[in-house]
Coordinates of C-alpha atoms in Angstrom, one line a residue:
Chain A
M1 CA -58.8 42.2 -28.3
H2 CA -59.7 43.8 -24.8
E3 CA -63.5 44.2 -25.4
V4 CA -64.5 46.3 -22.2
P5 CA -67.8 48.1 -21.5
T6 CA -67.6 51.8 -22.2
W7 CA -68.5 52.9 -18.6
V8 CA -65.2 51.1 -17.3
K9 CA -63.3 53.3 -19.7
W10 CA -65.0 56.4 -18.5
A11 CA -65.0 55.5 -14.7
P12 CA -61.4 56.5 -13.8
F13 CA -62.4 59.8 -15.4
A14 CA -65.5 60.2 -13.2
V15 CA -63.4 59.3 -10.2
M16 CA -60.7 61.9 -11.1
A17 CA -63.4 64.5 -11.7
T18 CA -65.1 63.8 -8.3
G19 CA -62.0 63.8 -6.6
L20 CA -60.9 67.1 -8.4
L21 CA -64.4 68.6 -7.4
I22 CA -63.9 67.5 -3.7
A23 CA -60.2 68.8 -3.5
W24 CA -61.4 72.1 -5.1
Y25 CA -64.2 72.3 -2.4
A26 CA -62.3 71.4 0.4
Y27 CA -59.0 73.3 0.0
I28 CA -60.1 76.3 -2.0
K29 CA -63.8 76.9 -1.5
N30 CA -64.6 76.0 1.8
T31 CA -61.2 75.4 3.8
K32 CA -63.1 74.5 7.0
F33 CA -64.6 71.5 5.4
P34 CA -61.4 68.9 6.1
A35 CA -61.5 69.6 9.7
A36 CA -65.4 69.4 10.0
F37 CA -65.1 66.0 8.0
V38 CA -62.4 64.7 10.5
E39 CA -64.5 65.7 13.4
Q40 CA -67.8 64.0 11.9
F41 CA -66.1 60.9 10.5
G42 CA -63.0 60.4 12.7
F43 CA -63.1 56.6 12.3
L44 CA -63.1 56.8 8.4
Y45 CA -60.6 59.3 8.4
K46 CA -58.0 57.3 10.4
F47 CA -58.9 54.2 8.3
L48 CA -58.0 56.1 5.3
L49 CA -55.0 57.8 6.8
N50 CA -53.6 54.4 7.8
K51 CA -54.0 53.1 4.3
W52 CA -56.6 50.6 5.2
Y53 CA -54.5 49.5 8.0
F54 CA -52.8 47.2 5.3
D55 CA -49.2 47.6 7.0
E56 CA -50.6 46.6 10.3
L57 CA -52.3 43.6 8.7
Y58 CA -49.1 42.6 7.0
H59 CA -47.1 43.1 10.2
Y60 CA -49.3 40.6 12.2
V61 CA -50.0 38.1 9.7
F62 CA -46.7 37.8 7.9
V63 CA -43.7 39.7 9.7
V64 CA -44.5 38.7 13.3
P65 CA -44.9 34.8 12.6
A66 CA -41.9 35.1 10.4
M67 CA -39.8 36.8 13.0
W68 CA -41.1 34.2 15.6
L69 CA -40.3 31.2 13.2
G70 CA -36.9 32.7 12.6
R71 CA -36.2 33.1 16.3
V72 CA -37.3 29.7 17.0
F73 CA -34.7 28.3 14.4
W74 CA -32.1 30.5 15.5
K75 CA -32.4 30.1 19.3
V76 CA -33.8 26.8 19.9
V77 CA -33.0 24.8 16.7
D78 CA -29.6 26.3 15.8
Q79 CA -28.1 27.2 19.1
G80 CA -30.1 24.9 21.4
I81 CA -29.9 21.8 19.4
I82 CA -27.5 21.9 16.5
D83 CA -24.8 23.9 18.2
R84 CA -25.4 22.2 21.5
F85 CA -25.2 18.5 20.2
G86 CA -23.0 19.4 17.2
P87 CA -19.9 21.6 17.4
N88 CA -20.1 23.1 20.9
G89 CA -21.4 19.6 22.5
A90 CA -18.6 17.7 20.7
A91 CA -16.1 20.2 22.0
S92 CA -17.2 20.1 25.5
V93 CA -17.4 16.2 25.3
V94 CA -13.7 16.2 24.2
A95 CA -12.8 18.7 26.8
L96 CA -14.6 16.6 29.5
G97 CA -13.1 13.4 28.2
S98 CA -9.6 14.8 28.2
R99 CA -10.0 15.9 31.8
A100 CA -11.2 12.6 32.8
A101 CA -8.1 10.9 31.0
A102 CA -5.8 13.5 32.8
K103 CA -7.4 12.7 36.2
L104 CA -7.1 8.8 35.6
Q105 CA -3.4 9.3 34.6
S106 CA -2.4 10.1 38.1
G107 CA 1.2 8.9 38.1
Y108 CA 0.5 6.3 40.9
L109 CA 0.9 2.6 40.0
Y110 CA -2.1 1.3 41.9
S111 CA -4.5 3.4 39.6
Y112 CA -2.7 2.1 36.6
A113 CA -2.8 -1.6 37.6
L114 CA -6.6 -0.9 38.5
V115 CA -7.3 0.3 35.1
M116 CA -5.4 -2.8 33.5
L117 CA -7.4 -5.1 35.7
V118 CA -10.6 -3.4 35.1
G119 CA -9.9 -3.5 31.5
L120 CA -9.2 -7.3 31.7
V121 CA -12.4 -8.0 33.7
G122 CA -14.5 -6.0 31.1
A123 CA -13.1 -7.8 28.2
I124 CA -13.8 -11.2 29.6
S125 CA -17.3 -10.3 30.7
W126 CA -18.0 -8.8 27.3
V127 CA -16.7 -12.0 25.6
I128 CA -18.4 -14.5 27.9
A129 CA -21.6 -12.7 27.6
Q130 CA -21.6 -13.1 23.8
Chain B
M1 CA 14.5 -31.4 9.9
D2 CA 17.9 -31.8 11.4
F3 CA 19.8 -29.8 13.8
A4 CA 22.0 -28.2 11.4
R5 CA 19.2 -26.9 9.3
S6 CA 17.6 -25.4 12.6
L7 CA 20.8 -23.6 13.5
A8 CA 21.0 -22.2 9.8
L9 CA 17.5 -20.8 10.1
T10 CA 18.2 -19.1 13.4
A11 CA 21.4 -17.6 12.1
P12 CA 20.5 -14.0 12.8
E13 CA 19.7 -14.9 16.4
I14 CA 22.9 -16.8 16.9
L15 CA 24.9 -14.1 15.5
I16 CA 23.2 -11.6 17.8
S17 CA 23.7 -13.8 20.8
V18 CA 27.4 -14.8 20.2
S19 CA 28.4 -11.3 19.4
G20 CA 26.5 -9.9 22.2
L21 CA 28.3 -12.3 24.6
V22 CA 31.7 -11.2 23.1
L23 CA 31.0 -7.6 23.4
L24 CA 30.0 -8.2 26.9
M25 CA 33.6 -9.3 27.5
V26 CA 34.9 -6.2 25.7
A27 CA 32.6 -4.1 27.9
A28 CA 33.7 -6.0 31.2
W29 CA 37.6 -5.4 30.3
G30 CA 37.2 -2.1 28.4
G31 CA 34.9 -0.3 30.8
D32 CA 32.7 2.6 29.8
K33 CA 35.8 4.1 27.6
A34 CA 34.9 1.2 25.2
S35 CA 31.3 2.2 24.8
R36 CA 31.7 3.9 21.5
R37 CA 33.5 0.9 19.9
I38 CA 30.8 -1.4 21.3
S39 CA 28.0 0.8 19.9
I40 CA 29.7 0.8 16.4
A41 CA 30.2 -3.0 16.6
S42 CA 26.6 -3.5 17.7
V43 CA 25.4 -1.5 14.7
A44 CA 27.5 -3.6 12.4
V45 CA 26.0 -6.6 13.9
L46 CA 22.7 -5.4 13.4
T47 CA 23.5 -4.6 9.7
A48 CA 24.8 -8.1 9.3
C49 CA 21.6 -9.5 10.8
A50 CA 19.4 -7.4 8.6
F51 CA 21.4 -8.7 5.5
L52 CA 21.0 -12.4 6.8
T53 CA 17.2 -11.8 7.2
A54 CA 16.4 -10.0 3.9
P55 CA 16.6 -12.9 1.7
T56 CA 14.0 -14.6 3.8
L57 CA 11.5 -11.7 3.1
W58 CA 12.5 -11.5 -0.7
G59 CA 12.3 -15.2 -1.1
Q60 CA 8.8 -15.2 0.5
A61 CA 9.8 -18.1 2.9
M62 CA 6.9 -19.9 4.4
G63 CA 5.5 -23.2 5.5
P64 CA 7.1 -26.0 7.5
D65 CA 10.6 -25.6 5.6
V66 CA 11.3 -22.7 7.7
S67 CA 10.4 -23.8 11.0
A68 CA 13.3 -24.6 13.3
F69 CA 13.6 -26.7 16.4
G70 CA 10.5 -28.7 16.1
G71 CA 8.3 -25.6 15.2
Q72 CA 9.6 -23.2 18.1
H73 CA 11.2 -21.1 15.9
R74 CA 9.6 -19.7 12.6
A75 CA 12.0 -18.0 10.1
D76 CA 9.3 -17.1 7.7
A77 CA 8.8 -13.9 5.5
F78 CA 6.5 -12.3 8.2
A79 CA 9.2 -12.6 10.8
A80 CA 11.6 -11.2 8.4
F81 CA 9.6 -8.1 7.7
A82 CA 9.2 -7.4 11.3
K83 CA 12.9 -8.3 12.2
L84 CA 14.2 -5.8 9.4
L85 CA 12.1 -3.0 11.2
I86 CA 13.4 -4.2 14.6
Y87 CA 16.9 -4.2 13.3
A88 CA 16.8 -0.8 11.7
S89 CA 15.1 0.8 14.8
A90 CA 17.7 -0.7 17.0
G91 CA 20.5 0.4 14.9
V92 CA 18.9 4.0 14.8
T93 CA 18.7 4.0 18.6
L94 CA 22.2 3.1 19.1
I95 CA 23.4 5.7 16.5
I96 CA 21.3 8.6 18.3
A97 CA 22.1 7.3 21.8
Q98 CA 25.8 7.8 21.6
P99 CA 25.9 11.6 21.3
F100 CA 22.8 11.9 23.6
F101 CA 24.8 9.9 26.6
D102 CA 28.0 11.6 25.7
K103 CA 26.5 14.9 26.3
A104 CA 24.9 13.8 29.6
K105 CA 28.2 12.0 30.5
A106 CA 26.3 8.8 31.4
M107 CA 27.4 6.6 28.3
R108 CA 27.8 3.1 29.8
A109 CA 29.2 0.1 28.0
E110 CA 26.2 -2.0 28.6
F111 CA 23.7 0.3 26.8
P112 CA 24.5 -0.9 23.4
L113 CA 24.4 -4.5 24.7
L114 CA 21.2 -4.0 26.4
V115 CA 19.7 -2.8 23.0
L116 CA 21.4 -5.9 21.3
F117 CA 19.7 -8.4 23.7
A118 CA 16.4 -6.7 23.7
S119 CA 16.5 -6.9 19.8
L120 CA 17.5 -10.6 20.1
G121 CA 14.3 -11.1 22.2
M122 CA 12.2 -9.1 19.8
G123 CA 13.4 -11.2 16.9
M124 CA 12.5 -14.4 18.8
M125 CA 9.2 -12.9 19.8
V126 CA 8.1 -12.3 16.0
S127 CA 9.5 -15.8 15.1
A128 CA 7.8 -17.6 17.9
G129 CA 5.9 -20.6 16.8
D130 CA 5.3 -21.7 20.5
L131 CA 4.0 -20.4 23.7
L132 CA 7.4 -21.0 25.4
A133 CA 9.6 -19.4 22.7
L134 CA 7.1 -16.4 22.8
Y135 CA 7.6 -16.1 26.4
I136 CA 11.2 -16.2 26.4
G137 CA 11.6 -13.8 23.7
L138 CA 9.2 -11.5 25.4
E139 CA 11.0 -11.6 28.8
L140 CA 14.4 -11.1 27.2
N141 CA 13.1 -8.0 25.6
S142 CA 11.4 -6.7 28.5
L143 CA 14.0 -7.4 31.1
A144 CA 16.6 -5.4 28.9
S145 CA 13.9 -2.8 28.5
Y146 CA 13.3 -2.0 32.0
V147 CA 16.9 -1.5 32.4
L148 CA 17.1 0.8 29.3
A149 CA 14.3 3.0 30.7
S150 CA 16.3 3.9 33.7
S151 CA 19.6 4.0 32.1
L152 CA 20.0 7.8 33.1
R153 CA 20.8 6.6 36.6
N154 CA 21.0 10.1 38.4
N155 CA 17.8 11.3 36.6
E156 CA 14.9 10.9 38.9
R157 CA 12.4 10.7 36.3
S158 CA 14.3 8.0 34.4
A159 CA 14.7 6.0 37.4
E160 CA 10.9 6.3 38.2
S161 CA 9.9 5.4 34.4
G162 CA 12.0 2.4 34.6
L163 CA 10.4 1.2 37.9
K164 CA 6.9 1.8 36.7
Y165 CA 7.6 -0.1 33.6
F166 CA 9.0 -2.9 35.5
V167 CA 6.1 -3.4 38.1
L168 CA 3.4 -2.8 35.4
G169 CA 5.3 -5.2 33.1
S170 CA 5.5 -7.8 35.6
L171 CA 1.8 -7.6 36.1
A172 CA 1.3 -7.9 32.4
S173 CA 3.8 -10.7 32.3
G174 CA 1.7 -12.5 35.1
I175 CA -1.5 -12.1 33.1
L176 CA 0.1 -13.4 30.0
L177 CA 1.5 -16.4 31.7
F178 CA -1.9 -17.2 33.4
G179 CA -3.3 -17.0 30.0
M180 CA -0.8 -19.2 28.5
S181 CA -1.3 -21.9 31.1
L182 CA -5.0 -21.8 30.8
T183 CA -4.5 -22.2 27.0
Y184 CA -2.3 -25.0 27.6
G185 CA -4.6 -26.8 30.1
F186 CA -7.5 -26.6 27.9
T187 CA -5.7 -27.6 24.5
G188 CA -3.0 -29.8 25.7
T189 CA -0.2 -28.3 23.7
T190 CA 1.9 -25.2 23.6
S191 CA 2.7 -25.0 20.0
F192 CA 0.7 -22.5 17.9
A193 CA -0.3 -25.0 15.3
G194 CA -1.5 -27.4 17.8
I195 CA -3.7 -24.7 19.7
N196 CA -5.2 -23.9 16.4
A197 CA -6.0 -27.5 15.7
A198 CA -7.3 -28.3 19.0
L199 CA -9.6 -25.3 19.0
S200 CA -11.0 -25.8 15.6
G201 CA -13.9 -27.6 16.9
G202 CA -15.0 -25.0 19.3
L203 CA -13.6 -22.7 22.0
P204 CA -14.2 -24.0 25.5
T205 CA -14.9 -21.2 28.3
G206 CA -11.4 -21.9 29.9
A207 CA -9.6 -21.4 26.7
T208 CA -11.5 -18.1 26.1
F209 CA -10.1 -16.9 29.4
G210 CA -6.8 -18.0 28.1
L211 CA -7.1 -16.1 25.0
I212 CA -8.4 -13.0 26.7
F213 CA -5.5 -13.1 29.3
M214 CA -2.9 -13.6 26.6
L215 CA -4.3 -10.5 24.5
A216 CA -4.3 -8.5 27.7
G217 CA -0.7 -9.3 28.3
L218 CA 0.3 -8.5 24.5
A219 CA -1.7 -5.4 24.7
F220 CA 0.1 -4.0 27.4
K221 CA 3.3 -4.3 25.3
I222 CA 1.9 -2.4 22.3
S223 CA 0.4 0.0 24.9
A224 CA -3.3 -0.4 23.6
A225 CA -5.9 1.1 25.8
P226 CA -6.8 -0.1 28.7
F227 CA -3.4 -1.3 29.1
H228 CA -1.7 1.7 28.0
M229 CA -1.4 3.6 31.3
W230 CA 2.5 3.1 31.8
T231 CA 3.1 4.8 28.4
P232 CA 3.0 8.5 29.0
D233 CA 5.1 8.1 32.1
V234 CA 7.7 5.8 30.7
Y235 CA 7.9 7.8 27.3
E236 CA 8.4 10.9 29.4
G237 CA 10.7 9.8 31.8
A238 CA 13.0 7.4 29.9
P239 CA 15.9 9.0 27.9
T240 CA 14.7 10.2 24.4
P241 CA 16.8 7.6 22.6
V242 CA 15.3 4.9 24.6
T243 CA 11.8 6.2 24.0
T244 CA 12.7 6.1 20.4
F245 CA 13.4 2.3 20.8
F246 CA 10.1 1.8 22.7
A247 CA 8.0 3.5 20.1
T248 CA 9.7 1.6 17.2
A249 CA 11.3 -1.7 18.0
S250 CA 9.1 -2.5 20.8
K251 CA 5.9 -1.7 19.2
V252 CA 6.9 -3.7 16.0
S253 CA 7.8 -6.8 18.0
A254 CA 4.8 -7.0 20.1
L255 CA 2.4 -6.3 17.3
G256 CA 4.1 -8.9 15.3
L257 CA 3.7 -11.3 18.2
L258 CA 0.1 -10.3 18.5
M259 CA -0.5 -11.0 14.8
R260 CA 1.2 -14.4 15.3
V261 CA -0.9 -15.4 18.3
S262 CA -4.1 -14.2 16.8
F263 CA -3.7 -15.7 13.3
E264 CA -1.7 -18.7 14.1
A265 CA -2.7 -19.9 17.5
F266 CA -6.4 -18.7 17.5
G267 CA -6.9 -18.4 13.7
S268 CA -9.8 -20.9 13.8
Q269 CA -11.6 -18.7 16.6
T270 CA -11.4 -15.2 15.0
Q271 CA -14.8 -14.2 16.4
A272 CA -13.7 -14.6 20.0
W273 CA -10.8 -12.1 19.7
Q274 CA -12.2 -9.7 16.9
Q275 CA -14.6 -8.2 19.6
V276 CA -11.9 -7.8 22.2
V277 CA -9.5 -6.2 19.3
I278 CA -12.2 -3.7 18.2
F279 CA -13.0 -2.6 21.8
M280 CA -9.2 -2.0 22.3
A281 CA -8.6 -0.4 19.0
L282 CA -11.6 2.0 19.5
L283 CA -10.6 2.8 23.1
S284 CA -6.9 3.2 22.0
I285 CA -7.9 5.8 19.4
V286 CA -10.3 7.7 21.7
I287 CA -7.9 7.7 24.8
G288 CA -4.9 8.4 22.8
A289 CA -6.7 11.5 21.1
L290 CA -8.2 12.8 24.5
G291 CA -5.2 12.2 26.6
A292 CA -2.9 14.2 24.2
I293 CA -5.0 17.3 24.6
G294 CA -3.8 19.5 27.2
Q295 CA 0.0 18.0 27.2
N296 CA 2.7 20.3 27.2
N297 CA 5.4 17.8 27.3
I298 CA 6.3 16.8 23.6
K299 CA 7.4 13.3 24.6
R300 CA 4.1 12.8 26.4
L301 CA 2.3 13.9 23.4
M302 CA 4.2 11.3 21.4
A303 CA 3.3 8.8 23.9
Y304 CA -0.4 9.5 23.5
S305 CA 0.1 9.6 19.7
S306 CA 1.4 6.3 19.9
I307 CA -1.6 4.9 21.8
N308 CA -3.8 6.7 19.1
N309 CA -1.7 4.8 16.3
V310 CA -1.7 1.6 17.8
G311 CA -5.7 1.8 17.8
F312 CA -5.6 2.5 14.1
I313 CA -3.0 -0.4 13.5
L314 CA -5.3 -2.7 15.5
I315 CA -8.3 -1.9 13.2
G316 CA -6.4 -3.8 10.8
L317 CA -6.1 -6.7 13.0
A318 CA -9.9 -6.4 13.8
T319 CA -10.7 -7.1 10.2
A320 CA -9.0 -10.5 10.8
T321 CA -8.4 -10.7 7.0
R322 CA -5.3 -10.9 4.9
A323 CA -5.9 -7.4 3.6
G324 CA -6.1 -6.1 7.1
A325 CA -2.8 -7.9 8.3
S326 CA -1.0 -6.6 5.2
A327 CA -2.5 -3.1 5.9
M328 CA -1.3 -3.3 9.7
L329 CA 2.5 -4.2 8.3
V330 CA 2.3 -1.1 5.9
Y331 CA 1.1 1.0 8.7
I332 CA 3.5 -0.1 11.1
A333 CA 6.6 0.5 8.7
I334 CA 5.3 4.0 8.2
Y335 CA 4.9 4.4 11.9
V336 CA 8.4 3.5 12.6
A337 CA 9.6 6.1 10.2
M338 CA 7.3 8.7 11.8
S339 CA 8.4 7.9 15.2
V340 CA 12.1 8.2 14.3
A341 CA 11.7 11.5 12.6
G342 CA 9.7 12.7 15.7
F343 CA 11.9 11.7 18.4
V344 CA 15.2 12.6 16.6
A345 CA 13.5 16.1 15.8
V346 CA 13.0 16.3 19.7
L347 CA 16.6 15.2 20.5
L348 CA 17.8 18.2 18.4
L349 CA 15.9 20.7 20.5
R350 CA 18.4 21.7 23.1
D351 CA 18.5 25.2 25.1
E352 CA 21.5 27.2 25.7
N353 CA 23.1 25.0 28.6
G354 CA 22.6 21.9 26.4
E355 CA 19.5 20.7 28.1
Q356 CA 16.6 18.9 26.3
V357 CA 13.8 21.1 25.5
E358 CA 10.6 19.1 25.9
A359 CA 7.9 21.8 26.7
I360 CA 5.6 22.5 23.7
S361 CA 5.4 26.2 24.7
D362 CA 9.3 26.5 24.6
L363 CA 8.6 25.6 20.7
A364 CA 6.9 28.8 20.1
G365 CA 8.3 30.5 17.0
L366 CA 10.6 27.8 16.1
S367 CA 9.9 28.3 12.3
K368 CA 11.9 31.6 12.6
T369 CA 14.8 30.4 14.9
R370 CA 15.3 26.8 13.5
P371 CA 13.2 26.7 10.3
W372 CA 14.4 23.3 9.4
I373 CA 13.6 21.5 12.6
A374 CA 10.3 23.2 12.6
L375 CA 9.6 21.9 8.9
A376 CA 10.6 18.4 9.9
M377 CA 8.4 18.6 13.1
A378 CA 5.4 20.0 11.3
S379 CA 6.0 17.0 8.7
V380 CA 5.9 14.7 11.6
M381 CA 2.8 16.1 13.0
F382 CA 0.9 16.3 9.7
S383 CA 1.9 12.8 8.9
L384 CA 0.9 11.5 12.4
A385 CA -2.5 13.2 11.9
G386 CA -2.8 11.5 8.6
I387 CA -3.2 14.5 6.3
P388 CA -3.0 13.6 2.8
P389 CA 0.2 14.9 1.0
L390 CA 2.2 13.3 3.8
F391 CA 2.9 9.6 3.9
G392 CA 1.2 9.0 7.3
F393 CA -2.1 9.4 5.3
W394 CA -1.3 6.1 3.3
G395 CA -1.0 3.9 6.4
K396 CA -4.5 5.2 7.6
F397 CA -5.8 4.9 4.1
V398 CA -5.0 1.2 3.6
V399 CA -6.1 0.3 7.2
F400 CA -9.5 2.0 6.7
Q401 CA -9.8 0.4 3.2
A402 CA -9.2 -3.1 4.7
A403 CA -11.9 -2.4 7.2
V404 CA -14.6 -1.2 4.6
Q405 CA -13.6 -4.3 2.5
A406 CA -14.3 -6.7 5.5
D407 CA -17.6 -4.6 5.9
M408 CA -16.8 -3.0 9.1
I409 CA -17.8 0.5 7.8
A410 CA -19.0 1.4 11.5
L411 CA -15.5 0.8 12.7
A412 CA -13.8 2.7 10.0
A413 CA -16.4 5.6 10.5
I414 CA -15.6 5.9 14.2
G415 CA -11.9 5.5 13.6
I416 CA -12.0 8.5 11.0
A417 CA -14.3 10.8 13.3
A418 CA -11.7 10.1 16.2
S419 CA -8.9 11.0 14.1
V420 CA -10.3 14.4 13.7
I421 CA -9.9 14.8 17.5
G422 CA -6.4 13.8 17.0
A423 CA -5.7 16.2 14.3
F424 CA -6.4 19.0 16.9
Y425 CA -3.4 18.5 19.1
Y426 CA -1.1 17.6 16.2
L427 CA -2.1 21.0 14.5
K428 CA -1.7 22.7 17.9
V429 CA 2.0 21.9 17.8
V430 CA 2.4 23.3 14.2
K431 CA 0.4 26.3 15.2
V432 CA 2.8 27.0 18.2
M433 CA 5.7 26.7 16.1
Y434 CA 4.8 28.8 13.3
F435 CA 2.3 31.4 14.5
D436 CA 3.2 32.2 18.3
E437 CA 5.6 34.8 19.4
A438 CA 9.1 33.4 19.3
A439 CA 10.1 32.0 22.8
D440 CA 13.8 31.7 21.6
V441 CA 14.5 29.0 23.9
V442 CA 15.9 26.4 21.4
K443 CA 19.6 27.4 21.2
G444 CA 22.0 24.4 21.0
T445 CA 23.2 22.9 17.7
G446 CA 22.6 19.2 16.9
E447 CA 25.0 16.4 16.0
T448 CA 25.7 15.6 12.4
S449 CA 24.3 12.0 12.8
H450 CA 21.2 13.2 14.3
T451 CA 20.7 15.7 11.5
V452 CA 21.4 13.1 8.8
L453 CA 18.7 10.7 10.3
L454 CA 16.2 13.4 10.6
V455 CA 16.5 14.4 6.9
L456 CA 16.3 10.8 6.0
S457 CA 13.4 10.0 8.1
T458 CA 11.7 13.3 7.1
L459 CA 12.0 12.5 3.4
A460 CA 10.8 9.0 4.0
I461 CA 7.4 10.5 5.6
S462 CA 7.4 13.1 3.0
P463 CA 5.2 12.7 -0.2
L464 CA 8.3 11.2 -1.7
G465 CA 7.4 8.2 0.4
Y466 CA 4.7 7.4 -2.0
L467 CA 7.3 6.2 -4.5
G468 CA 8.0 3.3 -2.1
T469 CA 4.2 2.3 -1.7
K470 CA 4.3 -0.5 -4.3
C471 CA 7.5 -2.0 -2.9
L472 CA 6.2 -1.6 0.6
G473 CA 2.9 -3.2 -0.2
T474 CA 4.4 -6.1 -2.0
L475 CA 6.7 -7.1 1.0
A476 CA 3.8 -6.7 3.3
D477 CA 1.8 -9.1 1.1
Y478 CA 4.9 -11.6 1.1
A479 CA 4.8 -11.2 4.8
T480 CA 1.1 -11.8 5.2
A481 CA 1.1 -14.8 2.9
A482 CA 3.5 -16.4 5.5
L483 CA 1.4 -15.6 8.4
I484 CA -2.0 -16.5 6.8
P485 CA -1.6 -19.4 4.2
V486 CA -3.8 -19.3 1.3
G487 CA -6.9 -21.5 1.6

């Protein structure tokens, strides 16, 4: 099965015993020791207190890029490109077109006749150009 | 081909002409008091003509046996299909016009006569086998229509619409005549068969001009973009029964004529007109949809809707196939039913003074005050938008199916996409009627004849209409077979 060296089996106990010893010394025997240690090894103390700065590492390596990527997809791709050229764009093109159609529908005969003649000329040019 | 046979083939036209002239005498002696009797007699004449025409369609008449007066007039199944729709629409117009004009105290004895003569012209249009027969039929119809549009003489908008229709119609007629003379000049004949034979070798530039000018002149009549500009103004200004007539009978006849010209006179040069028809179809669909947005007048909305629907019908023509032509006829028949239902529903909307209600905002909450009219109107709107359970969907379906079969998938796709824009304003009317606070403007009660017609036409466009698809499809196929002979 799992053949592990005997010292590995004893290692947790040794670490626990060391920790117990240090804790007993620092908090019961000599209560000034922690403050002195912090003063002496401030850097090490902060490093341990902040859990090896793992949270910060995660934050900068994974969370920030993920947030940035999300923002890009949301603001630029979704709102800027998909919405703009998709639903909103189509809607505004339709609104624009309907305003243009209303403007052309002026009620005056000459503009109606003009549209007819322009259409006729357009159709002829298209067929002749083919 | 003896003279007696020609006369027998033109029996419906002769019947309308003779009875029209007799009724003209009655109108001259009897005055406006006789208008009711003249209307009834006119409806009877139209019914008789329908009975004279129906056997031609059922008998699948086609070929040289049914061409009268040296090929000028064709009494084939295609003409019969269109004529039945025209006579039915004219009959409906007369039935709804009588109470409408009575209420406005403006009924004139010549109104039914003008409808009768316009129907005669339309019948000649769809039967035309020659450029001259085409032109005479078209003008007979147009001149009567100009007067009909302005038949509410004291109404400024009606007079304006008649004048606008007349001026622009004259321009279109001029364009059409110019095209006809160019075509005649380059082919040396005015008969459709002769033109087709002369162009089978190739299309000279001059004849191309002739073709495009003729298409433009006819596009005006069917109100296809960009020759549609008169439509909203005329539909809005003309009395509602007359608008019904324009949206149904006029459309049917002009579309029938366009099909005749395209397939019979220029059938050997389909590529030349296909491009123009595709252009007009797409432009009509888009302009019809865009223009309707923001309209507050229901008749104006129906005008844009007619432009939009003509675009869909033209998709059938753009395929230049038999399936496309047959699909067009099916769509036209359904469109006639939808238009009748729509305009009759509009006619039933009156405020407490008996005036017509035409503003869409005044329809708010109609579902609570007049639930049945609202239901009929909603059916028309859903049907025009082509939403499946209603019959309007079938027309769009067959047209798009024909386009896909003819490998015009892009055309069908654009058409379907644009019909989504159209759905917006159709649904807006439904939303106003069903979800807005009641405006409580619609008060008056309608005529029995209007209600009966509304019920009948609404049933026709309801899902019950699908029971008739097989019959309608078969008849459209008979008509198409006469238009485009096999082989």
